[in-house]
Structure formats: C-alpha cells, structure tokens
Amino acid sequence: MGDILEITTRPRHHHVFYKFTANAINFEIKAQGNAALGISNKPEQNCEFLIGIGHNNQTWIKKVRGRGVYRETIDTPNILSTTEYRRFWVSWYGDIIRLGVNGNSKPIVTFSSRTAELKYVTFLALDDVRNTVHWRIEVPPYIEKSYVMQPISGGDPFWARYDRTHNFPDNAYIGGHENENLYIIRADHNGSLTPGKYMSSKGMGYIPWGGEANSKLTFEVLCGFNFTWLPCKNTDAIPVGAVVGGYSEDPGKEKLYIGRSKYLEHLIPGKIQPSHKVCYVPFEGREIGLDKFEILVVPDDGKRCVNKFLIPGAPIDHRFVFREEEQMNMDIEHAVNFEEYAGFLNPEVDG
C-alpha cells in the first residue's frame, strides 16, 4: 500500500517536484483559498500544465506552454475547506488530463492534450501570500535506508496470499487506477485461477468471470516492481516474458495473462484469455471484454512471441503459474519507477 506524504505550501515558495510514472495520483487538500498542481515533462519553473482548484471560485486546467486551447474552466464554489481535508484525484493518460473529486469516477474537468511525457508533479498555492495549503499525497512506500542510489537489483515478482487476518503486502504492485490505486490479484473460481483487481477502499478483490465481477475476500497479490506494460495488438502474438496469472476452467487449462485496459475514465487490470482475443476487466459488478489493452511483461530485448495458447488437452506447467510458495526467476516497471524513486527522498528543486 502507499504511504501518505504530508506537505504545506504557500505562494512564492520554491517549486519542489516529485516524479510519478503511474499517470495518476490521489491527494487531499485543506486550504482557505485555493490550491494548484503543476504537471510537466521536466522539473522547471513554467510547468507544461497547471491545475487550479478553487481559484476565484473556479477550477481549471490550463496549458502553460505551447499553442492551442489554453484553459478548461468550471465553477466550483466552496470546493475547498479550512476545517477538513477534501479528497481529489488527477490522471493523465490517453492524451487527456482529468481532475476528479472524492470517490466520483466522472471527472469534474478535463483537458485534451498530449500527455505521453508527463511525469513531474509539483504542489502549489496561488496568489495571496496568506494562502497556506495543506496536502496529503498518496505515494508508494520507500525503504528508509536507501538514501544512496544503487543499481537496481531484485524486484522479482511473487504472489503473496492475503485475507483480512493479514496486513496487505507493502510491496504489492500497482496495476491501474479507478479513483484509487488498483492492485493485481488472482483467486480460485469454479476451477479456474483468475487474475483481477483489489480495491483498498472496499477491502475486496474482484475477478472477471462468467459475465460478472466476482468479489473475493481471500486471494493472492502480485508483489515486486521489475515489470513493464506493453501494448498487445494481437493475442496470436503474446510477447515472450508475458506474466502468466492463472488458467481457465476449461479441460485444457488455457493460460491467462495479466492485462489492463482503459474503460470510461479508468485503467483497470484483469485477465487476457488469448482464445477470446480480449482482456476481461471487472467493473461495477460486470465482466467487461475490451479489445484494446496492455499486457504485463518481464522486459526482454527481443520482440519474439510465444504460442497463441496451450494445445487443448495439454497439461499446464504449474512451474510457470507461480503460486505463493514459488518465487519467479524473472526481471518484471512499477507504477512508480523505483529506479528513480530517490525523487521522493531528495526531490529535485527548481530555484
């Protein structure tokens, strides 16, 4: 699970940038006047985009650099409070920047622009020098002893069994976003071992199977950080190193791979069943099949592909399903790149 970073900002303070590669963040604000976030492809004074919250009773997303449409604005009186923290989320993927409030999945304001290179975020206060803004920001946990950057090693993936009698694993892999960070899980269901998602706000796992999002209290959680996501255009060409998350209930025990796909305003992990040519994701009680998706992969220099799926009747090799007690000998990019994680310990400052 993520840690909470608490900071206070005031107008005219130096910009402190934090590096995110998850394309989404959750945060809370307590402020009298307004608050702002800057998002950019590099840490410098003039951010590429600026998000203003409660500024003159309005909330907006503004393009600071470049040409084109410069601002999208809505009226939002009393959106901030001086007595309580208010929760928000921001995401930037698919060339759309979105700002949402609390647990609502529909954003209150969006801005269309190229977002592929955005990864630096700074937290600000605007205008009045008396405008103090208190922030609580969800960030992935870091190891406090790792103050010196070292060559990355380890991070091998493994599955950790979880139920409500245990703490959720600290090194669980963040695989998506749905108003909160989503984690990748898998669970037994009707003879299958099916990948899905975990939502910490509900304390529940969900797997897509039989047209429904089936809830689970006991499941396994994917841990580690040495992963990367690749676009998967054709399930006839599953890339080498694709992470096997389980198997189907069919006699042939078809391999199920871990995928994720954009649906509405969300990025949701689920299962790729190659013979069905789609990625199934669980969402609001339903199993949704989507034909545009990414697949989780162990990085590989080549561009080779594995077979389409297991030959019917052939037994699945459980050495490559990786139950809890088996450690994967793989090198699999965390939602936040741990190789660059020192940004949270020694953030880059723009003077």
mmCIF file of C-alpha atoms in Angstrom:
data_model
loop_
_atom_site.group_PDB
_atom_site.id
_atom_site.type_symbol
_atom_site.label_atom_id
_atom_site.label_comp_id
_atom_site.label_asym_id
_atom_site.label_seq_id
_atom_site.Cartn_x
_atom_site.Cartn_y
_atom_site.Cartn_z
ATOM 1 C CA MET A 1 0.000 0.000 0.000
ATOM 2 C CA GLY A 2 1.061 3.595 -0.485
ATOM 3 C CA ASP A 3 2.406 5.973 2.130
ATOM 4 C CA ILE A 4 0.967 9.417 2.894
ATOM 5 C CA LEU A 5 3.244 12.367 2.201
ATOM 6 C CA GLU A 6 2.122 15.471 4.156
ATOM 7 C CA ILE A 7 3.383 18.857 2.958
ATOM 8 C CA THR A 8 2.426 22.532 3.333
ATOM 9 C CA THR A 9 2.767 25.048 0.504
ATOM 10 C CA ARG A 10 2.493 28.829 0.298
ATOM 11 C CA PRO A 11 2.616 31.293 -2.614
ATOM 12 C CA ARG A 12 6.079 32.225 -3.878
ATOM 13 C CA HIS A 13 7.720 29.174 -2.360
ATOM 14 C CA HIS A 14 10.220 27.226 -4.435
ATOM 15 C CA HIS A 15 8.755 24.505 -6.615
ATOM 16 C CA VAL A 16 9.519 21.017 -5.351
ATOM 17 C CA PHE A 17 8.915 18.370 -8.000
ATOM 18 C CA TYR A 18 8.040 14.737 -7.361
ATOM 19 C CA LYS A 19 8.459 12.148 -10.059
ATOM 20 C CA PHE A 20 5.465 9.910 -10.810
ATOM 21 C CA THR A 21 5.192 7.387 -13.627
ATOM 22 C CA ALA A 22 1.795 5.933 -12.726
ATOM 23 C CA ASN A 23 -0.118 8.585 -14.749
ATOM 24 C CA ALA A 24 -2.401 9.198 -11.757
ATOM 25 C CA ILE A 25 -2.290 10.422 -8.154
ATOM 26 C CA ASN A 26 -4.684 10.678 -5.210
ATOM 27 C CA PHE A 27 -4.440 13.528 -2.729
ATOM 28 C CA GLU A 28 -6.310 15.561 -0.100
ATOM 29 C CA ILE A 29 -6.340 19.333 0.403
ATOM 30 C CA LYS A 30 -7.190 21.625 3.316
ATOM 31 C CA ALA A 31 -6.979 25.321 2.418
ATOM 32 C CA GLN A 32 -8.676 28.675 2.879
ATOM 33 C CA GLY A 33 -8.204 29.980 -0.644
ATOM 34 C CA ASN A 34 -7.018 27.804 -3.493
ATOM 35 C CA ALA A 35 -4.570 25.102 -4.439
ATOM 36 C CA ALA A 36 -2.768 24.161 -7.616
ATOM 37 C CA LEU A 37 -0.797 21.340 -9.187
ATOM 38 C CA GLY A 38 1.785 21.711 -11.902
ATOM 39 C CA ILE A 39 2.409 18.778 -14.241
ATOM 40 C CA SER A 40 5.357 18.740 -16.590
ATOM 41 C CA ASN A 41 7.737 16.612 -18.604
ATOM 42 C CA LYS A 42 10.699 18.118 -16.740
ATOM 43 C CA PRO A 43 11.161 19.989 -13.452
ATOM 44 C CA GLU A 44 11.239 23.683 -14.300
ATOM 45 C CA GLN A 45 9.537 26.925 -13.242
ATOM 46 C CA ASN A 46 6.956 27.023 -16.036
ATOM 47 C CA CYS A 47 5.101 23.718 -15.915
ATOM 48 C CA GLU A 48 3.509 22.397 -19.053
ATOM 49 C CA PHE A 49 0.083 22.228 -17.392
ATOM 50 C CA LEU A 50 -1.355 23.920 -14.321
ATOM 51 C CA ILE A 51 -4.447 22.711 -12.455
ATOM 52 C CA GLY A 52 -6.133 25.324 -10.274
ATOM 53 C CA ILE A 53 -8.610 24.226 -7.600
ATOM 54 C CA GLY A 54 -10.943 26.784 -6.006
ATOM 55 C CA HIS A 55 -9.215 29.745 -7.636
ATOM 56 C CA ASN A 56 -11.726 32.650 -7.633
ATOM 57 C CA ASN A 57 -14.459 30.044 -7.052
ATOM 58 C CA GLN A 58 -13.406 28.209 -10.191
ATOM 59 C CA THR A 59 -11.449 25.090 -11.012
ATOM 60 C CA TRP A 60 -9.495 24.818 -14.222
ATOM 61 C CA ILE A 61 -6.824 23.018 -16.206
ATOM 62 C CA LYS A 62 -4.529 25.357 -18.095
ATOM 63 C CA LYS A 63 -1.909 24.735 -20.761
ATOM 64 C CA VAL A 64 1.038 26.950 -19.900
ATOM 65 C CA ARG A 65 3.431 26.108 -22.724
ATOM 66 C CA GLY A 66 2.812 25.638 -26.432
ATOM 67 C CA ARG A 67 -0.083 26.518 -28.679
ATOM 68 C CA GLY A 68 -3.749 25.593 -28.832
ATOM 69 C CA VAL A 69 -6.632 25.679 -26.366
ATOM 70 C CA TYR A 70 -5.268 27.153 -23.163
ATOM 71 C CA ARG A 71 -7.860 26.550 -20.445
ATOM 72 C CA GLU A 72 -10.903 24.491 -19.477
ATOM 73 C CA THR A 73 -12.855 26.014 -16.559
ATOM 74 C CA ILE A 74 -15.855 25.174 -14.360
ATOM 75 C CA ASP A 75 -17.460 26.994 -11.432
ATOM 76 C CA THR A 76 -16.711 25.275 -8.107
ATOM 77 C CA PRO A 77 -17.694 27.442 -5.130
ATOM 78 C CA ASN A 78 -16.747 26.020 -1.722
ATOM 79 C CA ILE A 79 -14.755 23.174 -3.246
ATOM 80 C CA LEU A 80 -12.086 23.577 -0.522
ATOM 81 C CA SER A 81 -12.396 23.816 3.249
ATOM 82 C CA THR A 82 -10.311 25.295 6.055
ATOM 83 C CA THR A 83 -11.599 22.777 8.621
ATOM 84 C CA GLU A 84 -11.379 19.445 6.797
ATOM 85 C CA TYR A 85 -9.383 17.710 4.107
ATOM 86 C CA ARG A 86 -11.166 17.269 0.771
ATOM 87 C CA ARG A 87 -10.140 14.357 -1.459
ATOM 88 C CA PHE A 88 -9.257 14.634 -5.174
ATOM 89 C CA TRP A 89 -7.662 12.584 -7.940
ATOM 90 C CA VAL A 90 -5.801 13.522 -11.117
ATOM 91 C CA SER A 91 -4.951 11.240 -14.038
ATOM 92 C CA TRP A 92 -3.145 11.833 -17.306
ATOM 93 C CA TYR A 93 -3.246 9.148 -19.958
ATOM 94 C CA GLY A 94 -4.784 8.747 -23.404
ATOM 95 C CA ASP A 95 -3.907 12.402 -24.107
ATOM 96 C CA ILE A 96 -6.489 13.625 -21.581
ATOM 97 C CA ILE A 97 -5.842 15.236 -18.190
ATOM 98 C CA ARG A 98 -8.662 14.628 -15.704
ATOM 99 C CA LEU A 99 -9.458 16.072 -12.281
ATOM 100 C CA GLY A 100 -11.985 14.310 -10.079
ATOM 101 C CA VAL A 101 -13.461 14.812 -6.611
ATOM 102 C CA ASN A 102 -13.683 12.309 -3.772
ATOM 103 C CA GLY A 103 -14.850 8.870 -4.929
ATOM 104 C CA ASN A 104 -16.673 10.063 -8.043
ATOM 105 C CA SER A 105 -15.457 8.251 -11.151
ATOM 106 C CA LYS A 106 -16.546 11.036 -13.509
ATOM 107 C CA PRO A 107 -14.051 13.927 -13.616
ATOM 108 C CA ILE A 108 -15.271 17.447 -12.934
ATOM 109 C CA VAL A 109 -12.978 18.949 -15.588
ATOM 110 C CA THR A 110 -10.862 17.520 -18.415
ATOM 111 C CA PHE A 111 -8.283 18.900 -20.818
ATOM 112 C CA SER A 112 -7.261 17.256 -24.100
ATOM 113 C CA SER A 113 -3.575 17.454 -24.945
ATOM 114 C CA ARG A 114 -0.560 15.224 -25.470
ATOM 115 C CA THR A 115 0.406 13.665 -22.140
ATOM 116 C CA ALA A 116 2.867 10.906 -23.033
ATOM 117 C CA GLU A 117 5.946 12.532 -21.481
ATOM 118 C CA LEU A 118 4.375 13.948 -18.312
ATOM 119 C CA LYS A 119 5.915 12.616 -15.114
ATOM 120 C CA TYR A 120 6.824 15.522 -12.782
ATOM 121 C CA VAL A 121 4.247 16.969 -10.370
ATOM 122 C CA THR A 122 4.590 19.983 -8.080
ATOM 123 C CA PHE A 123 2.099 21.179 -5.452
ATOM 124 C CA LEU A 124 1.434 24.910 -5.147
ATOM 125 C CA ALA A 125 -0.563 27.743 -3.611
ATOM 126 C CA LEU A 126 -1.617 30.702 -5.726
ATOM 127 C CA ASP A 127 -1.990 34.444 -5.218
ATOM 128 C CA ASP A 128 -2.385 35.688 -1.650
ATOM 129 C CA VAL A 129 0.724 35.204 0.500
ATOM 130 C CA ARG A 130 -1.594 34.238 3.382
ATOM 131 C CA ASN A 131 -2.943 31.296 1.407
ATOM 132 C CA THR A 132 -1.499 28.257 3.166
ATOM 133 C CA VAL A 133 -2.351 24.888 1.627
ATOM 134 C CA HIS A 134 -2.064 21.590 3.489
ATOM 135 C CA TRP A 135 -1.659 18.445 1.369
ATOM 136 C CA ARG A 136 -1.845 14.713 1.929
ATOM 137 C CA ILE A 137 -0.492 12.853 -1.078
ATOM 138 C CA GLU A 138 -0.537 9.105 -1.668
ATOM 139 C CA VAL A 139 2.885 7.837 -2.725
ATOM 140 C CA PRO A 140 4.287 4.299 -2.924
ATOM 141 C CA PRO A 141 6.348 3.287 0.103
ATOM 142 C CA TYR A 142 10.106 3.645 0.105
ATOM 143 C CA ILE A 143 12.809 1.923 2.098
ATOM 144 C CA GLU A 144 14.149 4.495 4.515
ATOM 145 C CA LYS A 145 17.694 3.090 4.477
ATOM 146 C CA SER A 146 18.059 3.577 0.713
ATOM 147 C CA TYR A 147 19.293 7.146 0.682
ATOM 148 C CA VAL A 148 22.043 6.452 -1.868
ATOM 149 C CA MET A 149 21.055 5.433 -5.381
ATOM 150 C CA GLN A 150 22.238 1.933 -6.169
ATOM 151 C CA PRO A 151 21.971 -0.135 -9.339
ATOM 152 C CA ILE A 152 18.567 -1.775 -9.295
ATOM 153 C CA SER A 153 18.537 -5.426 -8.397
ATOM 154 C CA GLY A 154 15.946 -7.891 -7.256
ATOM 155 C CA GLY A 155 12.323 -6.898 -7.541
ATOM 156 C CA ASP A 156 11.488 -10.374 -8.736
ATOM 157 C CA PRO A 157 7.729 -10.892 -8.735
ATOM 158 C CA PHE A 158 5.962 -13.244 -6.385
ATOM 159 C CA TRP A 159 2.429 -13.916 -5.218
ATOM 160 C CA ALA A 160 1.540 -13.294 -1.568
ATOM 161 C CA ARG A 161 -1.590 -14.839 -0.092
ATOM 162 C CA TYR A 162 -3.930 -12.339 1.594
ATOM 163 C CA ASP A 163 -7.073 -12.339 3.662
ATOM 164 C CA ARG A 164 -8.444 -9.929 6.264
ATOM 165 C CA THR A 165 -6.440 -11.532 9.042
ATOM 166 C CA HIS A 166 -3.211 -10.272 7.437
ATOM 167 C CA ASN A 167 -1.827 -6.856 6.526
ATOM 168 C CA PHE A 168 -1.924 -6.021 2.842
ATOM 169 C CA PRO A 169 1.604 -6.503 1.375
ATOM 170 C CA ASP A 170 3.726 -3.340 1.364
ATOM 171 C CA ASN A 171 5.387 -4.296 -1.913
ATOM 172 C CA ALA A 172 2.151 -5.007 -3.799
ATOM 173 C CA TYR A 173 2.343 -3.953 -7.439
ATOM 174 C CA ILE A 174 0.133 -1.033 -8.532
ATOM 175 C CA GLY A 175 -1.522 -2.095 -11.772
ATOM 176 C CA GLY A 176 -4.123 0.567 -12.505
ATOM 177 C CA HIS A 177 -6.347 3.372 -11.276
ATOM 178 C CA GLU A 178 -10.080 3.681 -10.541
ATOM 179 C CA ASN A 179 -10.425 6.731 -8.302
ATOM 180 C CA GLU A 180 -7.722 4.982 -6.263
ATOM 181 C CA ASN A 181 -4.740 2.736 -6.898
ATOM 182 C CA LEU A 182 -5.663 -0.748 -8.076
ATOM 183 C CA TYR A 183 -3.563 -3.802 -7.253
ATOM 184 C CA ILE A 184 -3.262 -7.027 -9.231
ATOM 185 C CA ILE A 185 -4.631 -10.175 -7.618
ATOM 186 C CA ARG A 186 -5.722 -13.665 -8.572
ATOM 187 C CA ALA A 187 -8.140 -16.085 -6.978
ATOM 188 C CA ASP A 188 -9.563 -19.568 -7.448
ATOM 189 C CA HIS A 189 -13.025 -19.595 -9.003
ATOM 190 C CA ASN A 190 -15.020 -22.521 -10.405
ATOM 191 C CA GLY A 191 -11.943 -24.493 -11.362
ATOM 192 C CA SER A 192 -10.019 -21.525 -12.704
ATOM 193 C CA LEU A 193 -7.246 -19.376 -11.292
ATOM 194 C CA THR A 194 -8.269 -15.909 -12.488
ATOM 195 C CA PRO A 195 -6.444 -12.539 -12.306
ATOM 196 C CA GLY A 196 -8.314 -9.408 -11.234
ATOM 197 C CA LYS A 197 -8.077 -6.235 -9.132
ATOM 198 C CA TYR A 198 -8.042 -5.239 -5.462
ATOM 199 C CA MET A 199 -9.716 -2.017 -4.233
ATOM 200 C CA SER A 200 -8.460 -0.924 -0.824
ATOM 201 C CA SER A 201 -11.479 1.372 -0.303
ATOM 202 C CA LYS A 202 -13.741 -1.686 -0.329
ATOM 203 C CA GLY A 203 -11.283 -4.140 1.199
ATOM 204 C CA MET A 204 -12.267 -6.544 -1.536
ATOM 205 C CA GLY A 205 -10.789 -8.269 -4.580
ATOM 206 C CA TYR A 206 -12.739 -8.654 -7.817
ATOM 207 C CA ILE A 207 -12.141 -11.102 -10.665
ATOM 208 C CA PRO A 208 -13.861 -11.161 -14.082
ATOM 209 C CA TRP A 209 -15.582 -14.481 -14.758
ATOM 210 C CA GLY A 210 -18.879 -15.583 -16.291
ATOM 211 C CA GLY A 211 -20.032 -12.071 -17.172
ATOM 212 C CA GLU A 212 -19.715 -10.846 -13.589
ATOM 213 C CA ALA A 213 -17.196 -9.135 -11.319
ATOM 214 C CA ASN A 214 -16.917 -11.787 -8.621
ATOM 215 C CA SER A 215 -15.912 -10.496 -5.173
ATOM 216 C CA LYS A 216 -13.178 -12.250 -3.198
ATOM 217 C CA LEU A 217 -12.028 -11.949 0.407
ATOM 218 C CA THR A 218 -9.181 -14.454 0.056
ATOM 219 C CA PHE A 219 -6.759 -14.186 -2.849
ATOM 220 C CA GLU A 220 -3.125 -13.756 -3.869
ATOM 221 C CA VAL A 221 -1.498 -10.359 -4.504
ATOM 222 C CA LEU A 222 1.191 -9.741 -7.121
ATOM 223 C CA CYS A 223 4.283 -8.215 -5.490
ATOM 224 C CA GLY A 224 7.555 -6.878 -6.877
ATOM 225 C CA PHE A 225 8.446 -3.974 -9.133
ATOM 226 C CA ASN A 226 10.566 -5.135 -12.065
ATOM 227 C CA PHE A 227 7.714 -5.159 -14.620
ATOM 228 C CA THR A 228 6.724 -3.288 -17.760
ATOM 229 C CA TRP A 229 3.477 -2.898 -19.722
ATOM 230 C CA LEU A 230 3.399 -3.461 -23.493
ATOM 231 C CA PRO A 231 0.580 -2.727 -25.960
ATOM 232 C CA CYS A 232 -0.873 -6.017 -27.165
ATOM 233 C CA LYS A 233 -2.455 -5.705 -30.591
ATOM 234 C CA ASN A 234 -2.982 -9.372 -31.277
ATOM 235 C CA THR A 235 -3.457 -12.267 -28.863
ATOM 236 C CA ASP A 236 -1.999 -14.556 -31.529
ATOM 237 C CA ALA A 237 1.343 -12.905 -30.687
ATOM 238 C CA ILE A 238 1.693 -12.896 -26.903
ATOM 239 C CA PRO A 239 5.170 -11.438 -26.170
ATOM 240 C CA VAL A 240 7.875 -13.525 -24.581
ATOM 241 C CA GLY A 241 8.043 -12.792 -20.879
ATOM 242 C CA ALA A 242 4.311 -12.145 -20.532
ATOM 243 C CA VAL A 243 3.306 -12.785 -16.927
ATOM 244 C CA VAL A 244 1.048 -15.796 -16.533
ATOM 245 C CA GLY A 245 -1.546 -15.001 -13.903
ATOM 246 C CA GLY A 246 -3.503 -18.238 -13.904
ATOM 247 C CA TYR A 247 -5.520 -20.595 -16.074
ATOM 248 C CA SER A 248 -9.064 -21.099 -17.310
ATOM 249 C CA GLU A 249 -11.589 -23.613 -16.022
ATOM 250 C CA ASP A 250 -11.589 -25.496 -19.330
ATOM 251 C CA PRO A 251 -10.083 -29.007 -19.551
ATOM 252 C CA GLY A 252 -7.134 -27.597 -21.499
ATOM 253 C CA LYS A 253 -6.365 -25.114 -18.715
ATOM 254 C CA GLU A 254 -5.632 -22.230 -21.090
ATOM 255 C CA LYS A 255 -3.069 -19.782 -19.743
ATOM 256 C CA LEU A 256 -4.488 -16.470 -18.555
ATOM 257 C CA TYR A 257 -2.150 -13.485 -18.796
ATOM 258 C CA ILE A 258 -2.249 -10.286 -16.773
ATOM 259 C CA GLY A 259 -3.571 -7.324 -18.758
ATOM 260 C CA ARG A 260 -5.117 -3.944 -18.224
ATOM 261 C CA SER A 261 -7.350 -1.733 -20.330
ATOM 262 C CA LYS A 262 -8.854 1.735 -20.341
ATOM 263 C CA TYR A 263 -12.574 1.801 -19.617
ATOM 264 C CA LEU A 264 -14.509 5.039 -19.179
ATOM 265 C CA GLU A 265 -12.083 7.160 -17.131
ATOM 266 C CA HIS A 266 -10.257 4.221 -15.560
ATOM 267 C CA LEU A 267 -7.270 1.958 -16.150
ATOM 268 C CA ILE A 268 -8.307 -1.468 -14.874
ATOM 269 C CA PRO A 269 -6.280 -4.689 -14.587
ATOM 270 C CA GLY A 270 -7.796 -8.028 -15.456
ATOM 271 C CA LYS A 271 -7.218 -11.211 -17.440
ATOM 272 C CA ILE A 272 -6.208 -11.798 -21.044
ATOM 273 C CA GLN A 273 -7.629 -15.025 -22.435
ATOM 274 C CA PRO A 274 -5.897 -15.421 -25.824
ATOM 275 C CA SER A 275 -8.543 -17.674 -27.374
ATOM 276 C CA HIS A 276 -11.168 -14.977 -26.682
ATOM 277 C CA LYS A 277 -8.935 -12.223 -28.156
ATOM 278 C CA VAL A 278 -9.879 -9.700 -25.441
ATOM 279 C CA CYS A 279 -8.894 -8.512 -21.987
ATOM 280 C CA TYR A 280 -11.632 -9.009 -19.399
ATOM 281 C CA VAL A 281 -11.789 -6.477 -16.550
ATOM 282 C CA PRO A 282 -14.105 -6.361 -13.516
ATOM 283 C CA PHE A 283 -16.121 -3.155 -13.186
ATOM 284 C CA GLU A 284 -19.232 -2.343 -11.133
ATOM 285 C CA GLY A 285 -20.428 -5.921 -10.896
ATOM 286 C CA ARG A 286 -19.785 -6.848 -14.529
ATOM 287 C CA GLU A 287 -17.124 -8.580 -16.586
ATOM 288 C CA ILE A 288 -16.198 -6.211 -19.429
ATOM 289 C CA GLY A 289 -14.392 -7.537 -22.530
ATOM 290 C CA LEU A 290 -12.119 -4.987 -24.229
ATOM 291 C CA ASP A 291 -10.120 -5.467 -27.423
ATOM 292 C CA LYS A 292 -7.531 -2.735 -26.780
ATOM 293 C CA PHE A 293 -5.236 -3.494 -23.876
ATOM 294 C CA GLU A 294 -1.728 -3.811 -22.449
ATOM 295 C CA ILE A 295 -0.022 -6.938 -21.196
ATOM 296 C CA LEU A 296 2.326 -7.215 -18.207
ATOM 297 C CA VAL A 297 5.748 -8.445 -19.276
ATOM 298 C CA VAL A 298 9.202 -9.294 -17.975
ATOM 299 C CA PRO A 299 11.474 -6.955 -20.015
ATOM 300 C CA ASP A 300 13.126 -8.706 -22.929
ATOM 301 C CA ASP A 301 15.469 -7.293 -25.568
ATOM 302 C CA GLY A 302 13.904 -9.294 -28.359
ATOM 303 C CA LYS A 303 10.487 -8.981 -29.938
ATOM 304 C CA ARG A 304 9.692 -12.657 -30.093
ATOM 305 C CA CYS A 305 6.290 -14.109 -29.348
ATOM 306 C CA VAL A 306 5.094 -17.186 -27.553
ATOM 307 C CA ASN A 307 2.484 -19.592 -28.841
ATOM 308 C CA LYS A 308 -1.104 -18.457 -29.030
ATOM 309 C CA PHE A 309 -2.260 -20.657 -26.156
ATOM 310 C CA LEU A 310 -1.889 -24.171 -24.802
ATOM 311 C CA ILE A 311 -2.918 -27.010 -27.050
ATOM 312 C CA PRO A 312 -6.268 -28.343 -25.763
ATOM 313 C CA GLY A 313 -5.707 -31.305 -23.544
ATOM 314 C CA ALA A 314 -2.096 -30.460 -22.757
ATOM 315 C CA PRO A 315 -1.459 -30.081 -19.015
ATOM 316 C CA ILE A 316 -0.464 -26.640 -17.855
ATOM 317 C CA ASP A 317 3.049 -26.415 -16.439
ATOM 318 C CA HIS A 318 2.424 -25.156 -12.909
ATOM 319 C CA ARG A 319 6.044 -24.136 -12.590
ATOM 320 C CA PHE A 320 5.074 -21.087 -14.618
ATOM 321 C CA VAL A 321 1.853 -20.266 -12.791
ATOM 322 C CA PHE A 322 3.842 -19.225 -9.704
ATOM 323 C CA ARG A 323 1.821 -19.997 -6.628
ATOM 324 C CA GLU A 324 2.624 -18.187 -3.399
ATOM 325 C CA GLU A 325 5.415 -20.522 -2.364
ATOM 326 C CA GLU A 326 7.185 -20.319 -5.721
ATOM 327 C CA GLN A 327 9.371 -17.349 -6.498
ATOM 328 C CA MET A 328 9.592 -16.177 -10.067
ATOM 329 C CA ASN A 329 13.028 -16.020 -11.642
ATOM 330 C CA MET A 330 12.106 -13.068 -13.779
ATOM 331 C CA ASP A 331 13.059 -9.479 -14.196
ATOM 332 C CA ILE A 332 9.487 -7.835 -14.473
ATOM 333 C CA GLU A 333 8.326 -1.115 -14.308
ATOM 334 C CA HIS A 334 6.404 -0.464 -11.203
ATOM 335 C CA ALA A 335 3.616 2.058 -11.438
ATOM 336 C CA VAL A 336 6.186 4.306 -9.827
ATOM 337 C CA ASN A 337 9.684 3.659 -11.178
ATOM 338 C CA PHE A 338 11.766 2.591 -8.188
ATOM 339 C CA GLU A 339 14.994 3.239 -10.088
ATOM 340 C CA GLU A 340 14.098 6.921 -9.952
ATOM 341 C CA TYR A 341 12.456 6.766 -6.551
ATOM 342 C CA ALA A 342 15.050 8.918 -4.833
ATOM 343 C CA GLY A 343 12.951 11.834 -6.078
ATOM 344 C CA PHE A 344 10.764 11.321 -3.027
ATOM 345 C CA LEU A 345 13.757 11.342 -0.711
ATOM 346 C CA ASN A 346 15.747 14.118 -2.359
ATOM 347 C CA PRO A 347 13.216 15.825 -4.671
ATOM 348 C CA GLU A 348 14.515 17.989 -7.438
ATOM 349 C CA VAL A 349 14.050 21.674 -6.679
ATOM 350 C CA ASP A 350 13.611 24.384 -9.240
ATOM 351 C CA GLY A 351 15.026 27.591 -7.864
#
